Amino acid sequence: MPKVGMEPVRRKALVDAALRVIGDHGSLTVTMSDIARRAGVSPALAHHYFGSKEQLLIETVRFLLRQLRDNAVAALGQAITPRERVSAIIRVSFNADQFAPQTIAAWLAFYAEAQRSEETRRFLVIYARRLRSNLLAALKALCPDDAAERIAEGAAAMIDGLYIRQSLKSAPIGITASIALTEDYVTMQLARTGK
């Protein structure tokens, strides 16, 4: 009989283990046994909590998105001006939790999976829309709507591109440099609008 109150703890351990195993492998070709072993539980218990590897992977994507959302809400709550809000979104995008090598590898594996899995694709579309919406809301207070749209798209593309570059490991770029590059882009684009 399972211990009362252990389900949330074990589910979280399995999600954390999934991130680490996917990050180590660089793909979703891991097994439920690999993940369970890393979490220190039996494969049967992992199946009990999630039903299938696919459901565990979906919960792992949800976890990353919740973590990103929670970090964004906290950072935006401290930002006062629209420009500070843009900077907060950029900083959160390169937060150490999100920019860790294993997490980056997991994000890229999920992007690859999105080509085959409608559910994974749906979650990644949510991420992209949320990032764009947050950037756009702050930028519209700083420049005309058409410029805000263009700058938001460019900043989001830079964020995603810097993740890809980081995953290559041949020319890694750190958190501070990634933030600075994205900030420079936004500052330059805002200056072009004359605002």
Tab-separated table of N, CA, C and O in Angstrom, residues 16-93:
chain	number	residue	atom	x	y	z
A	16	ASP	N	11.403	15.417	-12.299
A	16	ASP	CA	12.799	15.852	-12.214
A	16	ASP	C	13.728	14.832	-12.872
A	16	ASP	O	14.655	15.204	-13.602
A	17	ALA	N	13.463	13.563	-12.622
A	17	ALA	CA	14.282	12.508	-13.221
A	17	ALA	C	14.119	12.490	-14.736
A	17	ALA	O	15.101	12.301	-15.470
A	18	ALA	N	12.902	12.700	-15.210
A	18	ALA	CA	12.677	12.738	-16.658
A	18	ALA	C	13.498	13.853	-17.288
A	18	ALA	O	14.146	13.649	-18.323
A	19	LEU	N	13.501	15.038	-16.670
A	19	LEU	CA	14.311	16.147	-17.195
A	19	LEU	C	15.786	15.779	-17.260
A	19	LEU	O	16.457	16.048	-18.263
A	20	ARG	N	16.291	15.168	-16.203
A	20	ARG	CA	17.714	14.810	-16.168
A	20	ARG	C	18.050	13.733	-17.205
A	20	ARG	O	19.041	13.849	-17.923
A	21	VAL	N	17.209	12.711	-17.289
A	21	VAL	CA	17.483	11.614	-18.229
A	21	VAL	C	17.367	12.103	-19.678
A	21	VAL	O	18.219	11.794	-20.513
A	22	ILE	N	16.340	12.872	-19.976
A	22	ILE	CA	16.186	13.422	-21.328
A	22	ILE	C	17.375	14.328	-21.640
A	22	ILE	O	17.933	14.276	-22.738
A	23	GLY	N	17.760	15.148	-20.676
A	23	GLY	CA	18.912	16.032	-20.866
A	23	GLY	C	20.191	15.257	-21.119
A	23	GLY	O	20.987	15.627	-21.985
A	24	ASP	N	20.390	14.173	-20.391
A	24	ASP	CA	21.591	13.351	-20.587
A	24	ASP	C	21.594	12.682	-21.956
A	24	ASP	O	22.619	12.601	-22.616
A	25	HIS	N	20.421	12.203	-22.382
A	25	HIS	CA	20.304	11.494	-23.663
A	25	HIS	C	20.181	12.461	-24.839
A	25	HIS	O	20.487	12.094	-25.968
A	26	GLY	N	19.642	13.651	-24.575
A	26	GLY	CA	19.435	14.612	-25.641
A	26	GLY	C	18.271	14.274	-26.551
A	26	GLY	O	18.135	14.840	-27.635
A	27	SER	N	17.444	13.359	-26.105
A	27	SER	CA	16.260	12.996	-26.901
A	27	SER	C	15.224	12.357	-25.989
A	27	SER	O	15.480	12.112	-24.816
A	28	LEU	N	14.069	12.082	-26.585
A	28	LEU	CA	12.999	11.440	-25.820
A	28	LEU	C	13.014	9.917	-25.977
A	28	LEU	O	12.050	9.250	-25.624
A	29	THR	N	14.109	9.374	-26.467
A	29	THR	CA	14.202	7.931	-26.659
A	29	THR	C	14.535	7.192	-25.370
A	29	THR	O	15.000	6.070	-25.400
A	30	VAL	N	14.284	7.820	-24.252
A	30	VAL	CA	14.513	7.199	-22.954
A	30	VAL	C	13.328	6.290	-22.633
A	30	VAL	O	12.261	6.410	-23.223
A	31	THR	N	13.528	5.398	-21.698
A	31	THR	CA	12.450	4.491	-21.296
A	31	THR	C	11.918	4.897	-19.925
A	31	THR	O	12.576	5.632	-19.180
A	32	MET	N	10.750	4.394	-19.626
A	32	MET	CA	10.182	4.625	-18.299
A	32	MET	C	11.102	4.013	-17.248
A	32	MET	O	11.257	4.575	-16.162
A	33	SER	N	11.742	2.903	-17.559
A	33	SER	CA	12.685	2.278	-16.620
A	33	SER	C	13.877	3.187	-16.346
A	33	SER	O	14.336	3.294	-15.205
A	34	ASP	N	14.395	3.863	-17.399
A	34	ASP	CA	15.505	4.796	-17.211
A	34	ASP	C	15.107	5.908	-16.242
A	34	ASP	O	15.864	6.267	-15.343
A	35	ILE	N	13.917	6.448	-16.465
A	35	ILE	CA	13.431	7.550	-15.634
A	35	ILE	C	13.180	7.076	-14.210
A	35	ILE	O	13.590	7.724	-13.241
A	36	ALA	N	12.523	5.936	-14.067
A	36	ALA	CA	12.219	5.401	-12.742
A	36	ALA	C	13.503	5.128	-11.963
A	36	ALA	O	13.598	5.455	-10.772
A	37	ARG	N	14.489	4.538	-12.641
A	37	ARG	CA	15.768	4.246	-11.991
A	37	ARG	C	16.393	5.537	-11.456
A	37	ARG	O	16.852	5.596	-10.320
A	38	ARG	N	16.392	6.598	-12.273
A	38	ARG	CA	16.978	7.878	-11.857
A	38	ARG	C	16.210	8.458	-10.673
A	38	ARG	O	16.778	9.108	-9.818
A	39	ALA	N	14.888	8.233	-10.640
A	39	ALA	CA	14.062	8.758	-9.545
A	39	ALA	C	14.130	7.883	-8.306
A	39	ALA	O	13.632	8.275	-7.248
A	40	GLY	N	14.697	6.699	-8.440
A	40	GLY	CA	14.801	5.793	-7.298
A	40	GLY	C	13.512	5.062	-6.974
A	40	GLY	O	13.262	4.716	-5.820
A	41	VAL	N	12.679	4.849	-8.006
A	41	VAL	CA	11.434	4.093	-7.828
A	41	VAL	C	11.375	2.988	-8.869
A	41	VAL	O	12.162	2.969	-9.815
A	42	SER	N	10.434	2.107	-8.703
A	42	SER	CA	10.289	1.016	-9.663
A	42	SER	C	9.548	1.509	-10.915
A	42	SER	O	8.742	2.440	-10.832
A	43	PRO	N	9.792	0.862	-12.064
A	43	PRO	CA	9.033	1.212	-13.264
A	43	PRO	C	7.530	1.040	-13.054
A	43	PRO	O	6.729	1.833	-13.565
A	44	ALA	N	7.138	0.045	-12.266
A	44	ALA	CA	5.708	-0.176	-12.004
A	44	ALA	C	5.098	1.021	-11.274
A	44	ALA	O	3.980	1.451	-11.581
A	45	LEU	N	5.848	1.586	-10.332
A	45	LEU	CA	5.347	2.744	-9.604
A	45	LEU	C	5.256	3.962	-10.531
A	45	LEU	O	4.296	4.730	-10.462
A	46	ALA	N	6.232	4.107	-11.408
A	46	ALA	CA	6.191	5.208	-12.383
A	46	ALA	C	4.956	5.079	-13.269
A	46	ALA	O	4.249	6.061	-13.522
A	47	HIS	N	4.679	3.867	-13.724
A	47	HIS	CA	3.472	3.628	-14.541
A	47	HIS	C	2.204	3.870	-13.723
A	47	HIS	O	1.211	4.370	-14.253
A	48	HIS	N	2.247	3.533	-12.450
A	48	HIS	CA	1.086	3.759	-11.581
A	48	HIS	C	0.744	5.247	-11.526
A	48	HIS	O	-0.420	5.631	-11.605
A	49	TYR	N	1.764	6.097	-11.387
A	49	TYR	CA	1.524	7.529	-11.250
A	49	TYR	C	1.207	8.226	-12.572
A	49	TYR	O	0.474	9.203	-12.589
A	50	PHE	N	1.772	7.733	-13.669
A	50	PHE	CA	1.608	8.444	-14.941
A	50	PHE	C	0.940	7.631	-16.043
A	50	PHE	O	0.553	8.203	-17.057
A	51	GLY	N	0.832	6.341	-15.889
A	51	GLY	CA	0.159	5.533	-16.901
A	51	GLY	C	1.049	5.154	-18.063
A	51	GLY	O	1.058	4.009	-18.489
A	52	SER	N	1.804	6.107	-18.588
A	52	SER	CA	2.684	5.821	-19.725
A	52	SER	C	3.816	6.838	-19.741
A	52	SER	O	3.743	7.903	-19.110
A	53	LYS	N	4.837	6.508	-20.504
A	53	LYS	CA	5.954	7.438	-20.660
A	53	LYS	C	5.467	8.737	-21.300
A	53	LYS	O	5.886	9.831	-20.911
A	54	GLU	N	4.564	8.633	-22.251
A	54	GLU	CA	4.048	9.820	-22.937
A	54	GLU	C	3.376	10.769	-21.950
A	54	GLU	O	3.563	11.984	-22.026
A	55	GLN	N	2.606	10.228	-21.016
A	55	GLN	CA	1.948	11.078	-20.017
A	55	GLN	C	2.959	11.711	-19.066
A	55	GLN	O	2.801	12.868	-18.672
A	56	LEU	N	4.010	10.983	-18.734
A	56	LEU	CA	5.073	11.548	-17.908
A	56	LEU	C	5.781	12.669	-18.669
A	56	LEU	O	6.082	13.724	-18.099
A	57	LEU	N	6.020	12.481	-19.943
A	57	LEU	CA	6.672	13.520	-20.744
A	57	LEU	C	5.794	14.762	-20.854
A	57	LEU	O	6.292	15.891	-20.770
A	58	ILE	N	4.493	14.577	-21.021
A	58	ILE	CA	3.568	15.712	-21.075
A	58	ILE	C	3.594	16.458	-19.740
A	58	ILE	O	3.623	17.693	-19.694
A	59	GLU	N	3.610	15.725	-18.650
A	59	GLU	CA	3.674	16.377	-17.330
A	59	GLU	C	4.996	17.118	-17.161
A	59	GLU	O	5.049	18.173	-16.525
A	60	THR	N	6.061	16.620	-17.756
A	60	THR	CA	7.359	17.287	-17.689
A	60	THR	C	7.316	18.613	-18.449
A	60	THR	O	7.826	19.630	-17.970
A	61	VAL	N	6.680	18.632	-19.622
A	61	VAL	CA	6.506	19.883	-20.369
A	61	VAL	C	5.663	20.851	-19.540
A	61	VAL	O	5.994	22.041	-19.425
A	62	ARG	N	4.579	20.348	-18.960
A	62	ARG	CA	3.731	21.201	-18.114
A	62	ARG	C	4.530	21.800	-16.962
A	62	ARG	O	4.357	22.965	-16.616
A	63	PHE	N	5.375	20.986	-16.355
A	63	PHE	CA	6.202	21.455	-15.248
A	63	PHE	C	7.088	22.611	-15.694
A	63	PHE	O	7.179	23.641	-15.020
A	64	LEU	N	7.770	22.457	-16.831
A	64	LEU	CA	8.636	23.528	-17.343
A	64	LEU	C	7.834	24.797	-17.607
A	64	LEU	O	8.281	25.906	-17.283
A	65	LEU	N	6.654	24.647	-18.183
A	65	LEU	CA	5.816	25.807	-18.480
A	65	LEU	C	5.302	26.477	-17.206
A	65	LEU	O	5.254	27.703	-17.124
A	66	ARG	N	4.918	25.670	-16.205
A	66	ARG	CA	4.466	26.247	-14.931
A	66	ARG	C	5.600	27.008	-14.254
A	66	ARG	O	5.410	28.110	-13.734
A	67	GLN	N	6.783	26.414	-14.276
A	67	GLN	CA	7.948	27.049	-13.663
A	67	GLN	C	8.242	28.382	-14.362
A	67	GLN	O	8.468	29.401	-13.696
A	68	LEU	N	8.208	28.382	-15.672
A	68	LEU	CA	8.451	29.600	-16.439
A	68	LEU	C	7.373	30.646	-16.146
A	68	LEU	O	7.673	31.818	-15.927
A	69	ARG	N	6.112	30.212	-16.113
A	69	ARG	CA	5.010	31.133	-15.812
A	69	ARG	C	5.141	31.727	-14.419
A	69	ARG	O	5.013	32.941	-14.231
A	70	ASP	N	5.413	30.897	-13.437
A	70	ASP	CA	5.546	31.379	-12.065
A	70	ASP	C	6.697	32.379	-11.929
A	70	ASP	O	6.560	33.400	-11.259
A	71	ASN	N	7.821	32.089	-12.578
A	71	ASN	CA	8.957	33.008	-12.553
A	71	ASN	C	8.600	34.325	-13.228
A	71	ASN	O	8.987	35.398	-12.757
A	72	ALA	N	7.865	34.244	-14.337
A	72	ALA	CA	7.470	35.460	-15.063
A	72	ALA	C	6.517	36.304	-14.225
A	72	ALA	O	6.675	37.528	-14.140
A	73	VAL	N	5.552	35.680	-13.589
A	73	VAL	CA	4.596	36.423	-12.759
A	73	VAL	C	5.333	37.135	-11.633
A	73	VAL	O	5.080	38.318	-11.359
A	74	ALA	N	6.258	36.451	-10.991
A	74	ALA	CA	7.018	37.066	-9.896
A	74	ALA	C	7.863	38.231	-10.406
A	74	ALA	O	7.879	39.305	-9.799
A	75	ALA	N	8.556	38.043	-11.508
A	75	ALA	CA	9.418	39.102	-12.051
A	75	ALA	C	8.595	40.292	-12.531
A	75	ALA	O	8.965	41.447	-12.293
A	76	LEU	N	7.488	40.027	-13.204
A	76	LEU	CA	6.644	41.117	-13.695
A	76	LEU	C	6.008	41.882	-12.540
A	76	LEU	O	5.769	43.083	-12.642
A	77	GLY	N	5.754	41.203	-11.442
A	77	GLY	CA	5.181	41.853	-10.268
A	77	GLY	C	6.124	42.874	-9.649
A	77	GLY	O	5.686	43.787	-8.949
A	78	GLN	N	7.411	42.716	-9.898
A	78	GLN	CA	8.398	43.650	-9.350
A	78	GLN	C	8.767	44.760	-10.329
A	78	GLN	O	9.392	45.738	-9.941
A	79	ALA	N	8.407	44.589	-11.594
A	79	ALA	CA	8.737	45.593	-12.606
A	79	ALA	C	7.727	46.736	-12.527
A	79	ALA	O	6.527	46.500	-12.408
A	80	ILE	N	8.220	47.954	-12.615
A	80	ILE	CA	7.343	49.120	-12.501
A	80	ILE	C	7.017	49.712	-13.866
A	80	ILE	O	5.860	49.915	-14.199
A	81	THR	N	8.036	49.958	-14.664
A	81	THR	CA	7.820	50.596	-15.965
A	81	THR	C	7.659	49.539	-17.066
A	81	THR	O	8.075	48.387	-16.883
A	82	PRO	N	7.099	49.925	-18.208
A	82	PRO	CA	7.002	48.982	-19.328
A	82	PRO	C	8.378	48.434	-19.749
A	82	PRO	O	8.509	47.247	-20.035
A	83	ARG	N	9.402	49.291	-19.754
A	83	ARG	CA	10.742	48.814	-20.148
A	83	ARG	C	11.281	47.816	-19.139
A	83	ARG	O	11.941	46.835	-19.501
A	84	GLU	N	11.004	48.038	-17.858
A	84	GLU	CA	11.401	47.072	-16.828
A	84	GLU	C	10.669	45.750	-17.032
A	84	GLU	O	11.225	44.684	-16.757
A	85	ARG	N	9.434	45.826	-17.503
A	85	ARG	CA	8.671	44.600	-17.769
A	85	ARG	C	9.314	43.800	-18.905
A	85	ARG	O	9.428	42.577	-18.822
A	86	VAL	N	9.748	44.489	-19.947
A	86	VAL	CA	10.442	43.806	-21.050
A	86	VAL	C	11.704	43.133	-20.512
A	86	VAL	O	11.965	41.950	-20.796
A	87	SER	N	12.469	43.864	-19.727
A	87	SER	CA	13.705	43.308	-19.162
A	87	SER	C	13.420	42.115	-18.254
A	87	SER	O	14.163	41.130	-18.258
A	88	ALA	N	12.344	42.193	-17.490
A	88	ALA	CA	11.977	41.077	-16.607
A	88	ALA	C	11.681	39.819	-17.417
A	88	ALA	O	12.109	38.722	-17.050
A	89	ILE	N	10.968	39.977	-18.512
A	89	ILE	CA	10.637	38.831	-19.363
A	89	ILE	C	11.908	38.229	-19.945
A	89	ILE	O	12.069	37.001	-19.991
A	90	ILE	N	12.818	39.068	-20.385
A	90	ILE	CA	14.084	38.580	-20.941
A	90	ILE	C	14.873	37.836	-19.878
A	90	ILE	O	15.363	36.724	-20.117
A	91	ARG	N	14.999	38.426	-18.682
A	91	ARG	CA	15.752	37.762	-17.604
A	91	ARG	C	15.148	36.406	-17.249
A	91	ARG	O	15.867	35.422	-17.075
A	92	VAL	N	13.828	36.360	-17.150
A	92	VAL	CA	13.161	35.098	-16.798
A	92	VAL	C	13.420	34.043	-17.870
A	92	VAL	O	13.605	32.868	-17.564
A	93	SER	N	13.456	34.457	-19.115
A	93	SER	CA	13.687	33.510	-20.210
A	93	SER	C	15.042	32.825	-20.093
A	93	SER	O	15.210	31.701	-20.554
